[in-house]
PDB file of C-alpha atoms in Angstrom:
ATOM      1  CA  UNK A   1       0.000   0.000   0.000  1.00  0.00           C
ATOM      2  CA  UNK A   2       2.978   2.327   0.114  1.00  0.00           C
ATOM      3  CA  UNK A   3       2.127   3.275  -3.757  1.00  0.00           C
ATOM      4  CA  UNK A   4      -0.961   3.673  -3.246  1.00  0.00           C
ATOM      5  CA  UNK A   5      -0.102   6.463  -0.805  1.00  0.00           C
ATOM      6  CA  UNK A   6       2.144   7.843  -2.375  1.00  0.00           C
ATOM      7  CA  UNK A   7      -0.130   9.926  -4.051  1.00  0.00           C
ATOM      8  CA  UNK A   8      -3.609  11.244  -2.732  1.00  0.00           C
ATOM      9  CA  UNK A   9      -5.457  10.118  -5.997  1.00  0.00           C
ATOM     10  CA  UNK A  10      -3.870   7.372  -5.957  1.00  0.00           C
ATOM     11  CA  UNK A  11      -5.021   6.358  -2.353  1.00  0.00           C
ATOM     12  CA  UNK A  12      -8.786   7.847  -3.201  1.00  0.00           C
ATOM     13  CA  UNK A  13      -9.267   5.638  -6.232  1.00  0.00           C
ATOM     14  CA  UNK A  14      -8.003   2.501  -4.174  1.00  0.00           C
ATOM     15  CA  UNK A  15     -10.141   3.758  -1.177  1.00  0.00           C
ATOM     16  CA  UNK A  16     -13.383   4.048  -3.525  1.00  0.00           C
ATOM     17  CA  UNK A  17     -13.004   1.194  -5.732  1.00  0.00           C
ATOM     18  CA  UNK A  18     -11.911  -1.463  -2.822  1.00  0.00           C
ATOM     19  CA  UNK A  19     -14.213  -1.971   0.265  1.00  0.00           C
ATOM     20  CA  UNK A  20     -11.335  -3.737   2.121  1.00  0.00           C
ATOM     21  CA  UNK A  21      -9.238  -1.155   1.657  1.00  0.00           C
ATOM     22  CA  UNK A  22     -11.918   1.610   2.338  1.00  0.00           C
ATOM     23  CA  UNK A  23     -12.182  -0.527   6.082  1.00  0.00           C
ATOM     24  CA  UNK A  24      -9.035  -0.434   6.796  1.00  0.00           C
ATOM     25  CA  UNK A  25      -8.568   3.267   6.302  1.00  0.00           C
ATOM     26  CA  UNK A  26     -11.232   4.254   7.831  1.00  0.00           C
ATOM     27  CA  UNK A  27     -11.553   5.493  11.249  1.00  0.00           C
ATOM     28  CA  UNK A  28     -14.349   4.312  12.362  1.00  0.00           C
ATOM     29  CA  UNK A  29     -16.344   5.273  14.561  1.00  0.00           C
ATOM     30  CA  UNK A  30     -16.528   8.272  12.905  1.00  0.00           C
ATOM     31  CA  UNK A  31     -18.576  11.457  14.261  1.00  0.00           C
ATOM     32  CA  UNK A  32     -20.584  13.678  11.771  1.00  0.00           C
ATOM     33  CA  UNK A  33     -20.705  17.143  13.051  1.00  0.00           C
ATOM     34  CA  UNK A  34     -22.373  20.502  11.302  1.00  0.00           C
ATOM     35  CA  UNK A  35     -20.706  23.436  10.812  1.00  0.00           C
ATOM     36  CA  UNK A  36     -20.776  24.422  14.349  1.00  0.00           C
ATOM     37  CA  UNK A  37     -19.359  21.175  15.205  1.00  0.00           C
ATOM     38  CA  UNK A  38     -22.029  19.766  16.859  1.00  0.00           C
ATOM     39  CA  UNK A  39     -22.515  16.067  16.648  1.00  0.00           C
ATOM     40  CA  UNK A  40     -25.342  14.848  14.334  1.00  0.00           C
ATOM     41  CA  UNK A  41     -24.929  11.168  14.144  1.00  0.00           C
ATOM     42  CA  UNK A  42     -22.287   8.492  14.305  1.00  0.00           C
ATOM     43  CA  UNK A  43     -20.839   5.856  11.385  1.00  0.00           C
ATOM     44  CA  UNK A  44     -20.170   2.655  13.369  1.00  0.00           C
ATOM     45  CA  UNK A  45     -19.950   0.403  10.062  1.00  0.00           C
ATOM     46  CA  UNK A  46     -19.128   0.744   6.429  1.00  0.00           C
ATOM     47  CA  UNK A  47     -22.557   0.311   5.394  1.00  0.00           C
ATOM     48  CA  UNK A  48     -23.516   3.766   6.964  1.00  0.00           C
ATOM     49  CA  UNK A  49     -20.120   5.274   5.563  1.00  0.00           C
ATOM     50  CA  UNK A  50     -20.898   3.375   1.906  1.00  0.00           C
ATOM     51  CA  UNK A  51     -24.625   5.196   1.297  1.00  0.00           C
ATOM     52  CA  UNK A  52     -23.165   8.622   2.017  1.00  0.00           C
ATOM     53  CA  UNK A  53     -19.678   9.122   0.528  1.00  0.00           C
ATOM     54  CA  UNK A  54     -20.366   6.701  -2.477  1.00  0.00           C
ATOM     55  CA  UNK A  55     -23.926   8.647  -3.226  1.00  0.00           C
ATOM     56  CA  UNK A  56     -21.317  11.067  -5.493  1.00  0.00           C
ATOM     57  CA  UNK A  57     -19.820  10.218  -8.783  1.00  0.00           C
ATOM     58  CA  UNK A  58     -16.548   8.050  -7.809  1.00  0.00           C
ATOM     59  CA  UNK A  59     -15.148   8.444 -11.235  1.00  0.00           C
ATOM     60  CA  UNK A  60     -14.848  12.001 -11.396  1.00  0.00           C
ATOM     61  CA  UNK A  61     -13.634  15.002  -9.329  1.00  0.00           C
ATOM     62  CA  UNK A  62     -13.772  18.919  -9.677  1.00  0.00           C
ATOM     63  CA  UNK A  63     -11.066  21.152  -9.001  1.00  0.00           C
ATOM     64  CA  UNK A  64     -12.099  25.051  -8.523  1.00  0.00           C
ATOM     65  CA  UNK A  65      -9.687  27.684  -9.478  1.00  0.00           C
ATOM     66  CA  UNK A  66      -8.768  31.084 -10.298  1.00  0.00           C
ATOM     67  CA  UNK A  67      -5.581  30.494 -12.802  1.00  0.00           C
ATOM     68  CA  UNK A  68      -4.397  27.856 -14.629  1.00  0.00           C
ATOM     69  CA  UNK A  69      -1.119  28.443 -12.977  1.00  0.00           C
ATOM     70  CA  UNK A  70      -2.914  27.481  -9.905  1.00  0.00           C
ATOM     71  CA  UNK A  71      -2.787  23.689 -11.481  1.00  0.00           C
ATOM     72  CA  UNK A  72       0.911  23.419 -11.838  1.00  0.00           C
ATOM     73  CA  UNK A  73       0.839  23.545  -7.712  1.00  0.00           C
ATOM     74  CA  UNK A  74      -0.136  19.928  -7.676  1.00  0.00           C
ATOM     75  CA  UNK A  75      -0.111  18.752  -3.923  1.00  0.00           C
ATOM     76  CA  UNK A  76      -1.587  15.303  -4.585  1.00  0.00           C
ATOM     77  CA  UNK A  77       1.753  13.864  -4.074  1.00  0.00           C
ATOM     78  CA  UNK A  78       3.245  16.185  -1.154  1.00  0.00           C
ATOM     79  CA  UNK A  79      -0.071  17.189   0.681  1.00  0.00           C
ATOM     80  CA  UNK A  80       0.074  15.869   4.374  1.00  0.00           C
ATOM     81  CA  UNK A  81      -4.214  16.907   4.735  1.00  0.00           C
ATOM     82  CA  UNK A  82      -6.887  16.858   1.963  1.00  0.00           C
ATOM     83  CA  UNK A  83     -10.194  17.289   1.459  1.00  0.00           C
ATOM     84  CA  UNK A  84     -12.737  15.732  -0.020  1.00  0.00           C
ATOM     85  CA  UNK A  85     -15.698  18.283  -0.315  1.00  0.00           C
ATOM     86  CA  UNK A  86     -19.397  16.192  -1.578  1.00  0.00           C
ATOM     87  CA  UNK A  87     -21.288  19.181  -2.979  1.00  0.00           C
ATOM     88  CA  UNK A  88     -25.038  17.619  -2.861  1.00  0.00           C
ATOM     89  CA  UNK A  89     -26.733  19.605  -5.408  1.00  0.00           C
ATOM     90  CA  UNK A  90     -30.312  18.009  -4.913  1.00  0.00           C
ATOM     91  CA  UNK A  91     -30.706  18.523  -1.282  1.00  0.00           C
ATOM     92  CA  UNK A  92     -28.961  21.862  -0.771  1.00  0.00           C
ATOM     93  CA  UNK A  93     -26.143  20.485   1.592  1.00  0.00           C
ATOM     94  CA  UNK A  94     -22.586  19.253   1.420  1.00  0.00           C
ATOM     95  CA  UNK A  95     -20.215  16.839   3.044  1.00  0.00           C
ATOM     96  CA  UNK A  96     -16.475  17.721   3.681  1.00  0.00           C
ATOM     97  CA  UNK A  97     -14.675  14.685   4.298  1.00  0.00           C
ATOM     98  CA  UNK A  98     -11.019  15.162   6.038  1.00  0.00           C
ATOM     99  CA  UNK A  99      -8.140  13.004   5.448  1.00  0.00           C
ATOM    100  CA  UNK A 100      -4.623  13.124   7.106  1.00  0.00           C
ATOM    101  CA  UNK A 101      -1.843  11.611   5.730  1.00  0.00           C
ATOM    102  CA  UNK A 102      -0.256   9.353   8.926  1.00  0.00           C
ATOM    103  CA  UNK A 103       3.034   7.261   8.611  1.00  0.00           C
ATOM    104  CA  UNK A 104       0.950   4.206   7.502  1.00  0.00           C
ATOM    105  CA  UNK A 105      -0.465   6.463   4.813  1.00  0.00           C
ATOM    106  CA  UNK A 106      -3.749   7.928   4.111  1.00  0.00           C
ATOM    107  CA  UNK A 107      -6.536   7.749   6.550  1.00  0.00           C
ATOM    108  CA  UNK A 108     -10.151   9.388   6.505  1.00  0.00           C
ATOM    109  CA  UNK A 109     -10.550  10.552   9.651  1.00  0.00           C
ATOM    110  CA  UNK A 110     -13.857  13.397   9.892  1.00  0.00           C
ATOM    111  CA  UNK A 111     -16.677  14.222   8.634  1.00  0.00           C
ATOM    112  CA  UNK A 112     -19.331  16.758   8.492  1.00  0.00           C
ATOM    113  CA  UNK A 113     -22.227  18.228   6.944  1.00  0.00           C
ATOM    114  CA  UNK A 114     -23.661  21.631   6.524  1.00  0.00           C
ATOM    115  CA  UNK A 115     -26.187  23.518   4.411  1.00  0.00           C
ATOM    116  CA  UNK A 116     -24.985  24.093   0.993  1.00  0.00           C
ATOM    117  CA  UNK A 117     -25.637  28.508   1.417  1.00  0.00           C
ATOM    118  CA  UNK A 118     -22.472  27.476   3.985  1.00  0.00           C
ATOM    119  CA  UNK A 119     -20.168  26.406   1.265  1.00  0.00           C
ATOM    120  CA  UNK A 120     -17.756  29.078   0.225  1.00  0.00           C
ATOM    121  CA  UNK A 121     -18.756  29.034  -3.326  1.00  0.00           C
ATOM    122  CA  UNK A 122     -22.392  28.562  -2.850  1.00  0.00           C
ATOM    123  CA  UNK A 123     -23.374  31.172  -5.140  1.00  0.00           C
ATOM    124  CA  UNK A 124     -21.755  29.688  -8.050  1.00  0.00           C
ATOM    125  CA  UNK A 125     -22.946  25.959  -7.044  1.00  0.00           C
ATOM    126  CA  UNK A 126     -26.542  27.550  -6.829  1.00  0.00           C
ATOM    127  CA  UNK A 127     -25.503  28.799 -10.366  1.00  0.00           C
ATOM    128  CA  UNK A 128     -24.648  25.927 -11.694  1.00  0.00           C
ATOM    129  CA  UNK A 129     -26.889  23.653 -10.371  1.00  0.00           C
ATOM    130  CA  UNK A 130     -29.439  26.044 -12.865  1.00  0.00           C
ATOM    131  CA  UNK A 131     -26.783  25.636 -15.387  1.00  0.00           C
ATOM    132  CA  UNK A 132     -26.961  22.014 -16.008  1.00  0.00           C
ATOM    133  CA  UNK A 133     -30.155  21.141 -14.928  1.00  0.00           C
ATOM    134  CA  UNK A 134     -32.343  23.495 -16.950  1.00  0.00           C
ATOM    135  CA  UNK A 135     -31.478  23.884 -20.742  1.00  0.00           C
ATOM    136  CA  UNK A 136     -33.296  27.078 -21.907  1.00  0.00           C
ATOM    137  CA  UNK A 137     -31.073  28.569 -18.048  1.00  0.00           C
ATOM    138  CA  UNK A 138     -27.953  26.844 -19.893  1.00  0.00           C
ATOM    139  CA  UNK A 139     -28.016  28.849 -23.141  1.00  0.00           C
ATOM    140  CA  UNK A 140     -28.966  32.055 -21.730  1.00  0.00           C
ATOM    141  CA  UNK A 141     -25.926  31.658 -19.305  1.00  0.00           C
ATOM    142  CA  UNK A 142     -23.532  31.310 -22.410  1.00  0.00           C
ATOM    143  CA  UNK A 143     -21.180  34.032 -23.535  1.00  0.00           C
ATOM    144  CA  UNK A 144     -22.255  34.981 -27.398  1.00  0.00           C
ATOM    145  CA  UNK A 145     -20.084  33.681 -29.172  1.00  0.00           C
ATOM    146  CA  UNK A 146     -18.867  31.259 -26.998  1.00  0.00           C
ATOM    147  CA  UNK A 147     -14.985  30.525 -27.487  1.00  0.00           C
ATOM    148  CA  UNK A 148     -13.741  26.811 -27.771  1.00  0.00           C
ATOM    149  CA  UNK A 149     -10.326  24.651 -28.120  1.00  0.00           C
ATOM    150  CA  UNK A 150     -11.108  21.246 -28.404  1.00  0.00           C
ATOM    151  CA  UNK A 151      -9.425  18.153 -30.005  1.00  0.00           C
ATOM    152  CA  UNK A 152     -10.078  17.504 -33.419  1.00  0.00           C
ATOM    153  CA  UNK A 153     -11.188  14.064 -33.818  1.00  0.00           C
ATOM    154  CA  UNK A 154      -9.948  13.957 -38.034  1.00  0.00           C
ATOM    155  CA  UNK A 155      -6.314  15.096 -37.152  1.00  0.00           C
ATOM    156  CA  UNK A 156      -4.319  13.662 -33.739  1.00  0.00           C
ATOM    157  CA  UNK A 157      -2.849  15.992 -31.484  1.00  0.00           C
ATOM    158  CA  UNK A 158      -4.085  19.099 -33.407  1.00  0.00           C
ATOM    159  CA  UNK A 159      -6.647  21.366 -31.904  1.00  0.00           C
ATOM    160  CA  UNK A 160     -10.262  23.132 -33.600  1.00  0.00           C
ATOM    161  CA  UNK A 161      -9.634  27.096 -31.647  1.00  0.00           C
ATOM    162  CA  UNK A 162     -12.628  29.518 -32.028  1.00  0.00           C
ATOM    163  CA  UNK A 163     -16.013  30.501 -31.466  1.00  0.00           C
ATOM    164  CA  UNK A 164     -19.233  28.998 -31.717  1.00  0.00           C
ATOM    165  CA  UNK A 165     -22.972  30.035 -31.827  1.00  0.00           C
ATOM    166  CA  UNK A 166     -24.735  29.285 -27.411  1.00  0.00           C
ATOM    167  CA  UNK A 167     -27.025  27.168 -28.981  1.00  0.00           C
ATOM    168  CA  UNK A 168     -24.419  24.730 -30.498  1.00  0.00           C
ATOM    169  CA  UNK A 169     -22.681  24.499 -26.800  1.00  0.00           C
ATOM    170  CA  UNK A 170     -24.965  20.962 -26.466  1.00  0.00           C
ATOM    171  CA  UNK A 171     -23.179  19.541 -29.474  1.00  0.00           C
ATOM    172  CA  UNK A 172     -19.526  19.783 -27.597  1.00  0.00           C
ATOM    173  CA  UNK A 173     -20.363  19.980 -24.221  1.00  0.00           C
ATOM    174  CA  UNK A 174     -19.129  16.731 -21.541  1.00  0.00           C
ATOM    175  CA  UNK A 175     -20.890  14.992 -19.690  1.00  0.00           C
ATOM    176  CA  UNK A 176     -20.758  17.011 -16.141  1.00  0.00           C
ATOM    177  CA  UNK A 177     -22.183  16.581 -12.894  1.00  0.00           C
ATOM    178  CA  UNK A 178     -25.649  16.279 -12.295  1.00  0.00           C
ATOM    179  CA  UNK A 179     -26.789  16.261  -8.881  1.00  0.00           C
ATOM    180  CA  UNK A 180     -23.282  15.440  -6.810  1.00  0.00           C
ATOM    181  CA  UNK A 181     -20.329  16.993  -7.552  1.00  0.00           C
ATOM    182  CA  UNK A 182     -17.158  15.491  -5.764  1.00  0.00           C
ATOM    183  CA  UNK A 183     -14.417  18.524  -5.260  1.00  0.00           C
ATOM    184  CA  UNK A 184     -11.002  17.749  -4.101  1.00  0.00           C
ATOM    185  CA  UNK A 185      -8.678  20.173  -1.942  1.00  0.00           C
ATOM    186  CA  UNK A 186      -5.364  19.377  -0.743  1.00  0.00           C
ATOM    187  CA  UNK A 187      -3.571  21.990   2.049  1.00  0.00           C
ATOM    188  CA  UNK A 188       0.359  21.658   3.355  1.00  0.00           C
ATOM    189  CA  UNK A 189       1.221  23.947   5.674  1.00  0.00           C
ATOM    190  CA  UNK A 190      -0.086  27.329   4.876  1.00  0.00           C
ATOM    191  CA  UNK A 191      -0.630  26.624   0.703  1.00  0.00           C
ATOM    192  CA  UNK A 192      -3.281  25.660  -0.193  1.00  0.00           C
ATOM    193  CA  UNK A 193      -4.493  24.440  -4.158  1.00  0.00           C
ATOM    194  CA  UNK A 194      -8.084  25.885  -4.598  1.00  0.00           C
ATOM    195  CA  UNK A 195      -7.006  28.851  -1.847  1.00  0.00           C
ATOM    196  CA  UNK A 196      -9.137  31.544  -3.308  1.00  0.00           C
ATOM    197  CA  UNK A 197     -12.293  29.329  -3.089  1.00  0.00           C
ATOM    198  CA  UNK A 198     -12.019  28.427  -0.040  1.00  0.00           C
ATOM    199  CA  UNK A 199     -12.104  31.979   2.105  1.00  0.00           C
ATOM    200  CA  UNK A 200     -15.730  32.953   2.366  1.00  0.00           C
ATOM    201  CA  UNK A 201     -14.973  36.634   2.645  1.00  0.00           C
ATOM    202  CA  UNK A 202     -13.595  36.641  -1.048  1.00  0.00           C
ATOM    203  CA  UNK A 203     -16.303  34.405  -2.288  1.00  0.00           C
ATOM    204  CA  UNK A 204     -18.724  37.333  -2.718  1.00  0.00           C
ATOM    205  CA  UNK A 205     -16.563  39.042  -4.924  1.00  0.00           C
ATOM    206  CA  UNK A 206     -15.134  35.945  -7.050  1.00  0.00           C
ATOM    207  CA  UNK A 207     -16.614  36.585 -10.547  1.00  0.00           C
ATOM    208  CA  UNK A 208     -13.647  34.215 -12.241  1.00  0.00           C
ATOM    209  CA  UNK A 209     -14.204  30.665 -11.962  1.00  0.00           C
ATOM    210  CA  UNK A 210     -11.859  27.972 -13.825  1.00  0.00           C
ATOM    211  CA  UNK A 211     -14.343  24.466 -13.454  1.00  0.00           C
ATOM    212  CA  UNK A 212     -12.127  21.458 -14.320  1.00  0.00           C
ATOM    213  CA  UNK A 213     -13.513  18.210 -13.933  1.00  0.00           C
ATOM    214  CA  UNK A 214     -10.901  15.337 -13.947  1.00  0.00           C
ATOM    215  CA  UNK A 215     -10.952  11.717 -14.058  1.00  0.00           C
ATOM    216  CA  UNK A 216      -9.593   9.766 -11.130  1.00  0.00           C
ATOM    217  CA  UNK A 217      -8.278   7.480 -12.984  1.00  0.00           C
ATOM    218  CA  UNK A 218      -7.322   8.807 -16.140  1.00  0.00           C
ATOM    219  CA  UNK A 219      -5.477  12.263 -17.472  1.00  0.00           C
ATOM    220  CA  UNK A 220      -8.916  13.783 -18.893  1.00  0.00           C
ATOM    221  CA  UNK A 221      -9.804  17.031 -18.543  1.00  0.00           C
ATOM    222  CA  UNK A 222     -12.383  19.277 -19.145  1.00  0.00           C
ATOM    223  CA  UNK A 223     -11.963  22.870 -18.540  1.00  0.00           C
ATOM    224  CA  UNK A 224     -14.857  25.084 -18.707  1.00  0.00           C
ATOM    225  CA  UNK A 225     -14.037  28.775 -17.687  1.00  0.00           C
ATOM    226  CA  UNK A 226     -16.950  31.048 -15.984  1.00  0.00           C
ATOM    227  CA  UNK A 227     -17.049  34.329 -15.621  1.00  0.00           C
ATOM    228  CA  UNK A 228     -19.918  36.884 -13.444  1.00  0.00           C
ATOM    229  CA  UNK A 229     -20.718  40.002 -14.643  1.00  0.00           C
ATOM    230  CA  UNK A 230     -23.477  42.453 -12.795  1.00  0.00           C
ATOM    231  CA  UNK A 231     -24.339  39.390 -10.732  1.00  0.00           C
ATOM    232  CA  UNK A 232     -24.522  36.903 -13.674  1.00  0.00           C
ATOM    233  CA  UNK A 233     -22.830  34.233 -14.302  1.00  0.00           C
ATOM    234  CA  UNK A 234     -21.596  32.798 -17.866  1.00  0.00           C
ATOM    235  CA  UNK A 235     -19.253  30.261 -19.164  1.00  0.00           C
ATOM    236  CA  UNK A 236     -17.333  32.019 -21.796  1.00  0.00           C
ATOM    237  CA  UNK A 237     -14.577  29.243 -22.823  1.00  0.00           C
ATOM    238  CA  UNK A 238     -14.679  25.668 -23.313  1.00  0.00           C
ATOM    239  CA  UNK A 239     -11.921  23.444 -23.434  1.00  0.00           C
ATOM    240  CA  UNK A 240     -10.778  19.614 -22.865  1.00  0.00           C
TER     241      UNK A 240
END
């Protein structure tokens, strides 16, 4: 297991693909406290762990940022804390899983749940929410033209770059998610990845969002790239 540790997706794709390995690094019992850490129930078995945490897509995970450059400070392999926030679209709350890296590697060790208007970024999860749910929301929340760099299927490693029409946005856009999105942070020592979106005082005045969704287990991105103008938001770039 010392590979799988030695990198936190590594460890998270093991942990949610392998129920043996999920009980063995999982601390149970594990309180579930709200945001004013108050206890709210207690997981005494992987059963009661298995309907919450595995509710979310496990094949997928969303990183939140302000600059691309923000991506080339990869702490999946150096992190010593991550976590592991389950933004529950549906029911307006969301689950922040902690997990501390310990000298026999990676180890879920808290959880807790609070209403989703709690979440740093709730504004733009409320937004987007709307965005995918709601097709008639989805093109009106599209920059005109919209401006795209995608593969091109015809010629390997070459890219199509331009614009296209909001309406044709349904012909290129991925498959995102629907009603749980699974968001990954990883802190060491003071730096932290995604450290604009996590600060509620600057959430009120982000109006630049970079939305990549990345496979766990493969290298796939997409990169869609949001911007808010007099209170609206709009995705103005699509990329993969």
């Amino acid at each position: 297991s010392v590979g799988v540790d030695e990198n936190f997706m590594d460890f998270f794709y093991t942990f949610t693909h392998n129920r043996n390995f999920m009980l063995s690094r999982l601390q149970l019992p594990l309180s579930v406290k709200n945001e004013e850490g108050e206890e709210l129930r207690v997981l005494r078995k992987l059963s009661d762990f298995d309907k919450e945490f595995l509710a979310s897509a496990k094949d997928s995970y969303v990183l939140l940022l302000s600059d691309m450059s923000e991506l080339e400070a990869d702490l999946s392999s150096t992190a010593r804390e991550a976590e592991v926030h389950v933004i529950d679209l549906n029911n307006n709350v969301f689950r922040l899983f902690g997990c501390v890296r310990k000298d026999d590697g990676w180890k879920v060790s808290s959880e807790s749940e609070s209403p989703l208007s709690e979440h740093p970024n709730s504004s733009f999860w409320n937004f987007y929410h709307h965005f995918v749910q709601d097709s008639v929301y989805q093109v009106a929340h599209i920059s005109q033209p919209l401006s795209i760099s995608l593969p091109d299927e015809e010629s390997e490693g070459e890219l199509i770059e331009g614009n296209i029409d909001a309406d044709q946005y349904v012909v290129f856009a991925p498959e995102l998610p629907m009603s749980h999105v699974l968001m990954i942070h990883y802190s060491e020592n003071a730096s932290v990845l995604i450290s604009t979106h996590l600060i509620s005082d600057v959430e009120p005045v982000l109006n630049h969002v970079i939305f990549i969704k990345c496979g766990v287990s493969s290298s796939m991105m997409d990169i869609l790239t949001f911007e808010r103008a007099d209170g609206e938001w709009k995705l103005v770039k699509l990329e993969e």
